Coordinates of N, CA, C and O in Angstrom, one line a residue:
X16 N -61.9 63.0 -4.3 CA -61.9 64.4 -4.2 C -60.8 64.9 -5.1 O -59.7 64.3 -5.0
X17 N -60.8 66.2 -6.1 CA -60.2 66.1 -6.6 C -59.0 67.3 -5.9 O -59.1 67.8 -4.7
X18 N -58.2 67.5 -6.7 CA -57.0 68.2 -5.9 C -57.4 70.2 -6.6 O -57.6 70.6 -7.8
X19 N -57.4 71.0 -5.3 CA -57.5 72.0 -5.8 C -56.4 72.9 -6.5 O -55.1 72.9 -6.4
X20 N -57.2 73.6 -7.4 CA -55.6 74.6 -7.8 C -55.4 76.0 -7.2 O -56.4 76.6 -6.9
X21 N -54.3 76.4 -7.1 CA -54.1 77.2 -6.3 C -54.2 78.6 -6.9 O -54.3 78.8 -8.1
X22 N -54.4 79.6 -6.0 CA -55.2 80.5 -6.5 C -53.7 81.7 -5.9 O -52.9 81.6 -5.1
X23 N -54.0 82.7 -6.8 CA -52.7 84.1 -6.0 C -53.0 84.3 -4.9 O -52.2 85.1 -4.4
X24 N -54.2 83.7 -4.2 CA -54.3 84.4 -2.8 C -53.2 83.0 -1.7 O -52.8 83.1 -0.5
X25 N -53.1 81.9 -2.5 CA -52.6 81.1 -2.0 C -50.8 81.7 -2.3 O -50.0 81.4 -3.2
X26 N -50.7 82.5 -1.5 CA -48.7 82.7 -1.5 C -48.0 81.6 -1.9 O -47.2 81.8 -2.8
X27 N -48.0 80.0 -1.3 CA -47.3 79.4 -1.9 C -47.3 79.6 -3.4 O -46.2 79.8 -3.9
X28 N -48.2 79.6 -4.1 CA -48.2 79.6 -5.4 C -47.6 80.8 -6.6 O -47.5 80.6 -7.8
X29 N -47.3 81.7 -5.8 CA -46.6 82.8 -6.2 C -45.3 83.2 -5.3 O -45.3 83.4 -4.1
X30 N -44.0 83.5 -6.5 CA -42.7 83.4 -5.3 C -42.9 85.0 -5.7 O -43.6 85.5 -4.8
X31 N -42.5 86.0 -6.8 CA -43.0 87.0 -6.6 C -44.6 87.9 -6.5 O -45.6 87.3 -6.8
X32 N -44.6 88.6 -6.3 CA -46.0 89.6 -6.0 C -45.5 91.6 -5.7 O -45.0 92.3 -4.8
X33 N -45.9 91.8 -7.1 CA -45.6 93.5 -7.1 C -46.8 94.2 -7.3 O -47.3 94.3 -8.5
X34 N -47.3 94.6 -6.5 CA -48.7 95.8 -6.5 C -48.9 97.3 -6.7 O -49.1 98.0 -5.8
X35 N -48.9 97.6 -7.6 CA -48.9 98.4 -8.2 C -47.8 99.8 -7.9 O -48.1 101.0 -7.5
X36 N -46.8 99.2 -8.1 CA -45.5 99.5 -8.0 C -45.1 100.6 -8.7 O -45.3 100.5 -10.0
X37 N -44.5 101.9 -8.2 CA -44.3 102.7 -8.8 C -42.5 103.2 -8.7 O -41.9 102.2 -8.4
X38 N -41.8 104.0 -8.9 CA -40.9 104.0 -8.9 C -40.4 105.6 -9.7 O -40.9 106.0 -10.8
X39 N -39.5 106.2 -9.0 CA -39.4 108.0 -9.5 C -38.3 107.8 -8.8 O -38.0 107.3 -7.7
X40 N -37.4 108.6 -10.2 CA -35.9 109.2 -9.8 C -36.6 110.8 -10.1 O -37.3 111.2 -11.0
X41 N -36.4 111.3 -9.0 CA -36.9 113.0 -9.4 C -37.8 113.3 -9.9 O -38.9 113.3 -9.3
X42 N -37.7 113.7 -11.6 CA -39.3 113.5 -12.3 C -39.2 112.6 -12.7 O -40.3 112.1 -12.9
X43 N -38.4 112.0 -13.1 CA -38.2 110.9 -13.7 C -39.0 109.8 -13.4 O -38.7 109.2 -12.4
X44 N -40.6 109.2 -14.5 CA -41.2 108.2 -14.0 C -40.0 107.0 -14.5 O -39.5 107.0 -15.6
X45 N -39.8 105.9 -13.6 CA -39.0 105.1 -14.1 C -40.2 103.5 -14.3 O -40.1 102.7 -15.2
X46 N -41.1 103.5 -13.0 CA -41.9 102.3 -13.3 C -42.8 102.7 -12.8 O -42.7 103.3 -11.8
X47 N -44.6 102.5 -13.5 CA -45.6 103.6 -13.0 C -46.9 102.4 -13.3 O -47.5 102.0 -14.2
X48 N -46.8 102.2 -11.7 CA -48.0 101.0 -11.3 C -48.1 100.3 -11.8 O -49.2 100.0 -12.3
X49 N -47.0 99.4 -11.9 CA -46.6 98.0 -12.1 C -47.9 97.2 -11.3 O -48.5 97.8 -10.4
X50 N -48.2 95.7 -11.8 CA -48.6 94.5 -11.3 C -48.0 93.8 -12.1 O -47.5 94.0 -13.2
X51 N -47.9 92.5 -11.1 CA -46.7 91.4 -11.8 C -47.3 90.1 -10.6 O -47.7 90.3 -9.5
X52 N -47.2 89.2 -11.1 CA -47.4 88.2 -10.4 C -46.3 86.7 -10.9 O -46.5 86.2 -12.0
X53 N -45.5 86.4 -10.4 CA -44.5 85.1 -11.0 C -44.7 83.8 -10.4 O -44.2 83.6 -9.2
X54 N -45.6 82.8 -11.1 CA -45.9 81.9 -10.3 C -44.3 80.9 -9.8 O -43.3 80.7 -10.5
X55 N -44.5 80.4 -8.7 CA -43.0 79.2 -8.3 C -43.0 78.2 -9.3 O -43.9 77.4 -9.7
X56 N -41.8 78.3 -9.5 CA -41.3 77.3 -10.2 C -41.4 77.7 -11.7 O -41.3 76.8 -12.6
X57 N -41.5 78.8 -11.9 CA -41.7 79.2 -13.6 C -40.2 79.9 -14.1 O -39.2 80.1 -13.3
X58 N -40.3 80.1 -15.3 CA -38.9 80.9 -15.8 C -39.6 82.0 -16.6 O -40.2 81.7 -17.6
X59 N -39.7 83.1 -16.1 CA -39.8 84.5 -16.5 C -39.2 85.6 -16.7 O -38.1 85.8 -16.2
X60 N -39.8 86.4 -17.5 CA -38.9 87.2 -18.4 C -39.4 88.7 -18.7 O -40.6 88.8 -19.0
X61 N -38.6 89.7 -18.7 CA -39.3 91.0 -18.6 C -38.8 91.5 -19.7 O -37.6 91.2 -19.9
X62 N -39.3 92.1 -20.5 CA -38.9 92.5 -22.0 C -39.6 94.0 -22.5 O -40.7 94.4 -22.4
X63 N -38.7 94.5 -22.9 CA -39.1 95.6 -23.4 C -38.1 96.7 -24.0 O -37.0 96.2 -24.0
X64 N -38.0 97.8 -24.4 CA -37.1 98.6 -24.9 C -36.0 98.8 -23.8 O -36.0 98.3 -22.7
X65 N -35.0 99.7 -24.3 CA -34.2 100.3 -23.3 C -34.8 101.6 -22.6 O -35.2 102.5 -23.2
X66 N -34.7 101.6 -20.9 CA -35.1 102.8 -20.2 C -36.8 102.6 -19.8 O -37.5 103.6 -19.5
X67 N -37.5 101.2 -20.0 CA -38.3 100.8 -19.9 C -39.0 100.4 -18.8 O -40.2 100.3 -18.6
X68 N -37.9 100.2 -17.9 CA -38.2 100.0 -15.9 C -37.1 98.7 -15.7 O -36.4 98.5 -14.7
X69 N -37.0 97.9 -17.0 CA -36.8 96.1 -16.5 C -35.9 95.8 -15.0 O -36.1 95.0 -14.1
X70 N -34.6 97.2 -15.3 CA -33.7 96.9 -14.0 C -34.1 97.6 -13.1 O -33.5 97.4 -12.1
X71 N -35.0 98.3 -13.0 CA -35.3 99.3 -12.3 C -36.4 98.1 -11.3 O -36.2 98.0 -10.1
X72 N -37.2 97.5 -11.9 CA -37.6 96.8 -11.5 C -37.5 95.3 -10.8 O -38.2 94.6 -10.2
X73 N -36.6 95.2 -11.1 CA -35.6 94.1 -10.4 C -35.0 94.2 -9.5 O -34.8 93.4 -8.6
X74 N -34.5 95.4 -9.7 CA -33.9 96.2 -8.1 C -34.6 96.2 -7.2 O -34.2 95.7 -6.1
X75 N -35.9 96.8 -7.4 CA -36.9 96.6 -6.2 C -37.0 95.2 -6.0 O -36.5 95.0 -4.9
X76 N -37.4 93.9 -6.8 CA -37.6 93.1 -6.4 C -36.6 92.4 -5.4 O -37.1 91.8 -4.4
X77 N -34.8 92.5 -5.6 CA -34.1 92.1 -4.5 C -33.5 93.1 -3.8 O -32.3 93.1 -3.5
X78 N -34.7 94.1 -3.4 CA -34.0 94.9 -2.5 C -33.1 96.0 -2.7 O -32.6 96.4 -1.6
X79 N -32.7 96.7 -3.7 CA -31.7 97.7 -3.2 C -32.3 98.5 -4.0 O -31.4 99.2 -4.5
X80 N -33.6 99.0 -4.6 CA -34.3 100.4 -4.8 C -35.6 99.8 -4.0 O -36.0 98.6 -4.2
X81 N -36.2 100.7 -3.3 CA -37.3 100.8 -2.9 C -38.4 101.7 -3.9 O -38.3 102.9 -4.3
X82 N -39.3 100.8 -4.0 CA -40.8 101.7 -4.3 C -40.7 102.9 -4.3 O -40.0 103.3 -3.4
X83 N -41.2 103.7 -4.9 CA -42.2 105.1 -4.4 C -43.1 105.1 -3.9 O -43.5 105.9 -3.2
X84 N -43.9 103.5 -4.5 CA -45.5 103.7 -4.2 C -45.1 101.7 -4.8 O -44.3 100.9 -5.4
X85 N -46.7 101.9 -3.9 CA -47.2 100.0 -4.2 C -46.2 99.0 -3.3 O -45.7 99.4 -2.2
X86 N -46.1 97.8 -3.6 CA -46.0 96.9 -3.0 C -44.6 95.6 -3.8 O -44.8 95.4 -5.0
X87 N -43.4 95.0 -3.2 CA -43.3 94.2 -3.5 C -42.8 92.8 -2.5 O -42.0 92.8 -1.6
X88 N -43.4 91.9 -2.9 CA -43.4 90.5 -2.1 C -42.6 89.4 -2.6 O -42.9 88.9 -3.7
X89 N -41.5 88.9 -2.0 CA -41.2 87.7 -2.5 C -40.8 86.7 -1.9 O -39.7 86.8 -1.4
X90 N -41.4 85.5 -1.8 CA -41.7 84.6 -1.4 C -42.8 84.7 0.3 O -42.8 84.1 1.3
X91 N -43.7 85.8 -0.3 CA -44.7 86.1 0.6 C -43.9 87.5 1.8 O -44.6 88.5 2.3
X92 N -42.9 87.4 2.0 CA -42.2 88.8 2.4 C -42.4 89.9 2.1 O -42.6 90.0 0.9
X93 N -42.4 91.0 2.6 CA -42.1 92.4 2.3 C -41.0 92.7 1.9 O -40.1 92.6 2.7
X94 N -40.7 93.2 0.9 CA -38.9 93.0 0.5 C -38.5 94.8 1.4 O -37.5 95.4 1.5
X95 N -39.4 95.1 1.8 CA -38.8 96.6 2.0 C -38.8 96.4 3.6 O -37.9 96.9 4.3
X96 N -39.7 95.8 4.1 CA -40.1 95.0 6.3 C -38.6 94.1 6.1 O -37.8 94.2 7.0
X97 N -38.5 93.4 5.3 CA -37.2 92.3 5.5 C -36.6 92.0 4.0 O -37.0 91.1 3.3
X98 N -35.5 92.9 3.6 CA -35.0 92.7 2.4 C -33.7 91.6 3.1 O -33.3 91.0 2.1
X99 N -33.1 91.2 4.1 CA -32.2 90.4 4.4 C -33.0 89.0 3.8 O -32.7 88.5 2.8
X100 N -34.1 88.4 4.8 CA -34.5 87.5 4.6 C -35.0 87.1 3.0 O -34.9 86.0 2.4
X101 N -35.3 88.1 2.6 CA -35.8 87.7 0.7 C -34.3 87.1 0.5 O -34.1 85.9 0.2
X102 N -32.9 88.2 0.8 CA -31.8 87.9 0.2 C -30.9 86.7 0.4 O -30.3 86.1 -0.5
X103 N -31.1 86.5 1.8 CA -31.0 85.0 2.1 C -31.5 83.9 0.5 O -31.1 82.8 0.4
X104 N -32.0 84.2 0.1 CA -32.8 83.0 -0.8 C -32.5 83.5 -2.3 O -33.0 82.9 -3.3
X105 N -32.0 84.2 -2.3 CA -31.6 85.0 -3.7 C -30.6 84.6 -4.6 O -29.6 84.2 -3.9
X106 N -30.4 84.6 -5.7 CA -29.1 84.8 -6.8 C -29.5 85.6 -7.7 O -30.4 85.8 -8.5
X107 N -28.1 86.3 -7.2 CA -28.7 87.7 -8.4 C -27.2 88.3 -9.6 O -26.1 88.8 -9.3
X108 N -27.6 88.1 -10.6 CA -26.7 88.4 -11.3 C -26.8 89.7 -12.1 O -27.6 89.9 -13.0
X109 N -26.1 90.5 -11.8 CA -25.9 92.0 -12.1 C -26.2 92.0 -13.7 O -26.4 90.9 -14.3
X110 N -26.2 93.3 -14.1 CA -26.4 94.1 -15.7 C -24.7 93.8 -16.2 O -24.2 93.5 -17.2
X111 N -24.2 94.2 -15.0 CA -22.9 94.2 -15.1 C -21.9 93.5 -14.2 O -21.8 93.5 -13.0
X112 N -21.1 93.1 -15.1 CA -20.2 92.0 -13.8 C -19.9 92.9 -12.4 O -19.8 94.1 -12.1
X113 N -19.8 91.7 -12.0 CA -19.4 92.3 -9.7 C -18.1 91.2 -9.6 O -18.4 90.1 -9.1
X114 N -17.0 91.3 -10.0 CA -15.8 90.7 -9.9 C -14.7 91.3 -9.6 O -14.2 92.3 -10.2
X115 N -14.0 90.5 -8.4 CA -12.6 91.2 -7.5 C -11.8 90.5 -8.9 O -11.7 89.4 -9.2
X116 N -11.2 91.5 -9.5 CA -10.6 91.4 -10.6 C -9.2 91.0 -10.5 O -8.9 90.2 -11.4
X117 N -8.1 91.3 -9.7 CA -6.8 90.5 -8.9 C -6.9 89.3 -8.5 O -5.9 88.6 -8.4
X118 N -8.5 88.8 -8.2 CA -8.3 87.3 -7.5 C -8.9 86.0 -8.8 O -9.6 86.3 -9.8
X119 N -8.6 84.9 -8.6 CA -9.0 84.2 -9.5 C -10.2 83.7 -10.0 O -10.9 84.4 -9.3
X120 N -10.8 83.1 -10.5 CA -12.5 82.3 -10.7 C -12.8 81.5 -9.6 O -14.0 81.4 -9.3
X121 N -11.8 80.9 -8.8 CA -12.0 80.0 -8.1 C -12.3 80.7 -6.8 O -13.2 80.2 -6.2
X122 N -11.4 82.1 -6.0 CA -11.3 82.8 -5.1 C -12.7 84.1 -5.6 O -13.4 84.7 -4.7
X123 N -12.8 84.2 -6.6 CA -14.6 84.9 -6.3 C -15.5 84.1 -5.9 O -16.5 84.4 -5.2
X124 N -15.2 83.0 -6.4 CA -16.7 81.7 -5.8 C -16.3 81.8 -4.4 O -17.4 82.1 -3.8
X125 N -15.4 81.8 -3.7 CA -15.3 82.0 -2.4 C -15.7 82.6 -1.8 O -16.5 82.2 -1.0
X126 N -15.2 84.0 -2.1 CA -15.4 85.5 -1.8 C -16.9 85.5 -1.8 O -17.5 85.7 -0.7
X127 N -17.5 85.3 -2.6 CA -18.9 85.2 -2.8 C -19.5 84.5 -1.8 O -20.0 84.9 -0.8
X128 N -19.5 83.0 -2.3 CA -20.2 82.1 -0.9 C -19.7 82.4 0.6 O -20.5 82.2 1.5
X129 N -18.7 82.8 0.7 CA -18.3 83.5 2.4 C -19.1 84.0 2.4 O -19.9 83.4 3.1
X130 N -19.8 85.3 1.8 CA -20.7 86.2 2.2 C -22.4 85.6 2.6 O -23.3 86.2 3.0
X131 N -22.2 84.6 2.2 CA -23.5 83.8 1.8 C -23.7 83.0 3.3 O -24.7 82.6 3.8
X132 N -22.3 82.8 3.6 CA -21.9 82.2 5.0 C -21.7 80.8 4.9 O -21.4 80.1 5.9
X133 N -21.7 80.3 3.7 CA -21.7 78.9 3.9 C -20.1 78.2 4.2 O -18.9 78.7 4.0
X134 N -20.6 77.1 4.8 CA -19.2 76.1 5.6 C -18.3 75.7 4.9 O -18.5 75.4 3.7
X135 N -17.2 75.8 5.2 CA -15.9 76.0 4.2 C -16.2 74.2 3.0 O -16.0 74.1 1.8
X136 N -16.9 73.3 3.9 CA -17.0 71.8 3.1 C -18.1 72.4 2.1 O -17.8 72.5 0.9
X137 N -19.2 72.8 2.6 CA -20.0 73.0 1.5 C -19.4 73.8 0.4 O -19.6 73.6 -0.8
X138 N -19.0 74.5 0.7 CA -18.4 76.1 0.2 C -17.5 75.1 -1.2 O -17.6 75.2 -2.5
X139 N -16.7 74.3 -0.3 CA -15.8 74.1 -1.6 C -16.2 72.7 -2.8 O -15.7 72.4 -3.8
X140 N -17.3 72.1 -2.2 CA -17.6 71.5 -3.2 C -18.6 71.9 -4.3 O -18.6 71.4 -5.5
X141 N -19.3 72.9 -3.7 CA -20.1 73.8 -4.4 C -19.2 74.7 -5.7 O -19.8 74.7 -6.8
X142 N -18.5 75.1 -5.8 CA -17.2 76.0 -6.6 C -17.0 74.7 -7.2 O -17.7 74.7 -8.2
X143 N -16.3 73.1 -7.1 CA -16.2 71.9 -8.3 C -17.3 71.8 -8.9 O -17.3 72.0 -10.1
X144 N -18.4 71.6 -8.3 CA -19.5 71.7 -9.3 C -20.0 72.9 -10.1 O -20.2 72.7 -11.3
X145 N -20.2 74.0 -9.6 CA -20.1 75.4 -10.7 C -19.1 75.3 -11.4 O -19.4 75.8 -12.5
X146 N -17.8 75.0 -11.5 CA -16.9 75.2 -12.3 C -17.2 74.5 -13.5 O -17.3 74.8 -14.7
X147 N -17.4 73.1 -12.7 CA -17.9 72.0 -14.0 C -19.2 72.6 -14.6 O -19.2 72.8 -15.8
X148 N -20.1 73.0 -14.0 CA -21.8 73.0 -14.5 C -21.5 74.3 -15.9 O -21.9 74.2 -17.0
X149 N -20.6 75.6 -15.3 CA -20.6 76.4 -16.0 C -19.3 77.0 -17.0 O -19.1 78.2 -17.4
X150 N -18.2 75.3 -17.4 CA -17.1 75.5 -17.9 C -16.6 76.1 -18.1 O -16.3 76.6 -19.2
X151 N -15.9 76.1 -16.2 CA -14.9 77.7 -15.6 C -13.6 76.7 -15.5 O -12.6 77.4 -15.4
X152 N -13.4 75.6 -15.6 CA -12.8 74.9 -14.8 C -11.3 74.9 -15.4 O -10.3 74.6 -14.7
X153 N -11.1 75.3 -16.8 CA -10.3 75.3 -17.7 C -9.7 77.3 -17.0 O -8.9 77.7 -17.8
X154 N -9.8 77.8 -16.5 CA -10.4 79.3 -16.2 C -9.9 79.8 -14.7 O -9.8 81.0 -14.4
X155 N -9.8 78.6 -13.9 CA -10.4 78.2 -12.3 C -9.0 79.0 -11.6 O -9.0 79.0 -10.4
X156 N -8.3 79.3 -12.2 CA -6.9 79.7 -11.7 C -6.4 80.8 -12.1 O -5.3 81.3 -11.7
X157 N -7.5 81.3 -13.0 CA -6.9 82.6 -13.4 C -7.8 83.8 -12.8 O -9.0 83.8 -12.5
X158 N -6.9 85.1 -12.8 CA -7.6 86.2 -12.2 C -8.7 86.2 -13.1 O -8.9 85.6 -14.1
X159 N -9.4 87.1 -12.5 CA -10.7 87.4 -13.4 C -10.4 88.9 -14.4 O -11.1 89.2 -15.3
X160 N -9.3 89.5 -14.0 CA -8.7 90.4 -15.0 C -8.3 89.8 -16.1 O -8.0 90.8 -16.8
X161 N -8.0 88.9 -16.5 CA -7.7 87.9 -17.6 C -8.6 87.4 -18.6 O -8.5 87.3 -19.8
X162 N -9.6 87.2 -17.7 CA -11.0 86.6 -18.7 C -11.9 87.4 -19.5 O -12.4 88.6 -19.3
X163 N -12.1 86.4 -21.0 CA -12.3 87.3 -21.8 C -14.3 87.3 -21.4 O -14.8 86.5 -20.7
X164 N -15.1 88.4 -22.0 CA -15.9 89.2 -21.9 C -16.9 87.6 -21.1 O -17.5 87.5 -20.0
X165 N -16.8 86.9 -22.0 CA -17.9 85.8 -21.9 C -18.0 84.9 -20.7 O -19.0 84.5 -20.1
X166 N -16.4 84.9 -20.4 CA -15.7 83.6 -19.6 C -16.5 84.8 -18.0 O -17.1 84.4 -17.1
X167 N -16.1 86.7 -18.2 CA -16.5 86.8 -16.9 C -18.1 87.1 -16.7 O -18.6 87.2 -15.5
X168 N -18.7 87.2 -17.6 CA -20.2 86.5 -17.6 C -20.8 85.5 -17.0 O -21.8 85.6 -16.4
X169 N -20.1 84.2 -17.2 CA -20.2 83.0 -16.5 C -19.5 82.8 -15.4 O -19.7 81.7 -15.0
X170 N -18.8 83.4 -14.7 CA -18.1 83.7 -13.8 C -19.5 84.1 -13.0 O -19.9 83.3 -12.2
X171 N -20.3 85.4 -13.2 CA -21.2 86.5 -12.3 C -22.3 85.3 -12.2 O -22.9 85.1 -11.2
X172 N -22.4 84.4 -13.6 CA -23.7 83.7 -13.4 C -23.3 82.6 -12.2 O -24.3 82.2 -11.5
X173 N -22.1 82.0 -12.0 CA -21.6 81.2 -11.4 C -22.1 81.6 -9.9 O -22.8 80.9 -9.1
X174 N -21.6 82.6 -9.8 CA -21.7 83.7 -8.1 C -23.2 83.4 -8.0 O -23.7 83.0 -6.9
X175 N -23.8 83.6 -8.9 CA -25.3 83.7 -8.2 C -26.3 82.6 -8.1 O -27.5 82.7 -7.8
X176 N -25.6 81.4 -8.3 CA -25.6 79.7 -7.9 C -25.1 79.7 -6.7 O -26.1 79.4 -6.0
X177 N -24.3 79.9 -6.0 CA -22.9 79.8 -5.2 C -23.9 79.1 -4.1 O -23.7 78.0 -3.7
X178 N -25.0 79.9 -3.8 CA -25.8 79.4 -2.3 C -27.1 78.7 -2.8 O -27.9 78.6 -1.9
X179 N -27.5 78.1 -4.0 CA -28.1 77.0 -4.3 C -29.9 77.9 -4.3 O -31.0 77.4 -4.0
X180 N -29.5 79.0 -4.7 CA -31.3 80.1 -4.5 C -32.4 79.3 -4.9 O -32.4 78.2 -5.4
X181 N -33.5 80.0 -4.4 CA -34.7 79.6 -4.4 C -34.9 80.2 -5.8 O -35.2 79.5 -6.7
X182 N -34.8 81.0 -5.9 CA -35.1 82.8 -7.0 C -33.6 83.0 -7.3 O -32.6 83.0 -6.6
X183 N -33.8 83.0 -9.0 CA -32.5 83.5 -9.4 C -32.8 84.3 -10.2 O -33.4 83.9 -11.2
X184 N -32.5 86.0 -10.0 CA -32.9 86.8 -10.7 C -31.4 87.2 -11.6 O -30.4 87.4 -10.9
X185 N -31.4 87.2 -13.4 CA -30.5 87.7 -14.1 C -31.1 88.9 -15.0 O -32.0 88.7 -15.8
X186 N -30.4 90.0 -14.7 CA -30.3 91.3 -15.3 C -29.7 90.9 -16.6 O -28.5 90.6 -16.5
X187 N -30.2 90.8 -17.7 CA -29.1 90.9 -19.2 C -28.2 89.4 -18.8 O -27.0 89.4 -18.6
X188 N -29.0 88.3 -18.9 CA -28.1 87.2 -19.0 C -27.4 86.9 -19.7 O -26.6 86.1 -19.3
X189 N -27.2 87.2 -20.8 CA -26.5 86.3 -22.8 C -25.9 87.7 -22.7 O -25.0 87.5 -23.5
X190 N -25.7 89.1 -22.4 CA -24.6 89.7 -22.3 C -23.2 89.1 -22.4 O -22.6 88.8 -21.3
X191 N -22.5 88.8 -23.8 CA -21.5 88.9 -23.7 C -21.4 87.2 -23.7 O -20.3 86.8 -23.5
X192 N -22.0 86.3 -24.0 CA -22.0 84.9 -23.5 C -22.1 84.7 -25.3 O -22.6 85.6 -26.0
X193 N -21.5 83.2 -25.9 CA -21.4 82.6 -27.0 C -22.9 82.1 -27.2 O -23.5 82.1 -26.2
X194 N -23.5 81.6 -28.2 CA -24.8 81.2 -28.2 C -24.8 79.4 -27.5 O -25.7 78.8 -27.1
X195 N -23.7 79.1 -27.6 CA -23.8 77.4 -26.7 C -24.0 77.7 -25.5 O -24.1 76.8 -24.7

């Protein structure tokens, strides 16, 4: 027998799901009846001009704008019924860095995974390996007011590894990053 393939109605097969998603600042249409479907395990990409929905649309996806209208799901959740639980499973890296700028590269990976709640052992072997994976390590001691545009780039991308996500959503990744 052979092995079936999985279909959108099969949830495992899709980690997001947006139904015709709409989205208004005032009059302002910002996203107007979106569908989107991202199958698991893919690398996807939203592309378009500026003022086009992309962040607008991402926001909804981990929770901190809600819909006007339609639907979004991820990992079979309602992100608007349980936006904790989606975020539990999330990395999300801002348009724009999110860095305690007095503390060092090493003490935001902290700062960060604390929030994430993880165990001081995991916590800190997790920060040697991001430093190495995202060559902070040279970096690791210094405030983040110090670092130049790129270094705190990979810093934000670092943070949103920190808890090992299922879903890693990046707003404007190569903002500011060297082409290596």
């Amino acid at each position: 027998m052979a092995p079936s393939l999985k279909t959108d109605a099969d949830s495992s097969a899709v980690i997001v799901a947006v139904a015709n998603v709409s989205k208004r600042y005032g009059d302002r249409m910002a996203v107007d009846g979106l569908d989107l479907s991202v199958p698991k395990g893919s690398c996807f990409g939203l592309l378009g001009p500026n003022g086009a929905g992309k962040t607008t649309t991402l926001k909804m996806i981990y929770g901190v704008a809600r819909p006007t209208g339609g639907n979004v799901k991820v990992f079979g959740i309602d992100v608007a019924e349980d936006t904790r639980a989606v975020c539990r499973r999330l990395g999300v890296a801002l348009q724009e860095n999110v860095l305690v700028d007095s503390v060092s590269t090493r003490e935001n990976l902290r700062i960060f995974g604390r929030y994430h709640l993880l165990g001081e052992a995991e916590l800190s072997a997790r920060i040697e390996e991001l430093l190495d994976f995202l060559e902070l390590r040279s970096h690791a001691d210094a405030p983040a007011r110090t670092l130049s545009g790129g270094f705190k780039r990979r810093l934000s991308v670092a943070m949103s590894l920190i808890n090992r996500p299922e879903l890693l959503i990046l707003d404007e990744p190569t903002t500011g990053l060297d082409p290596a």
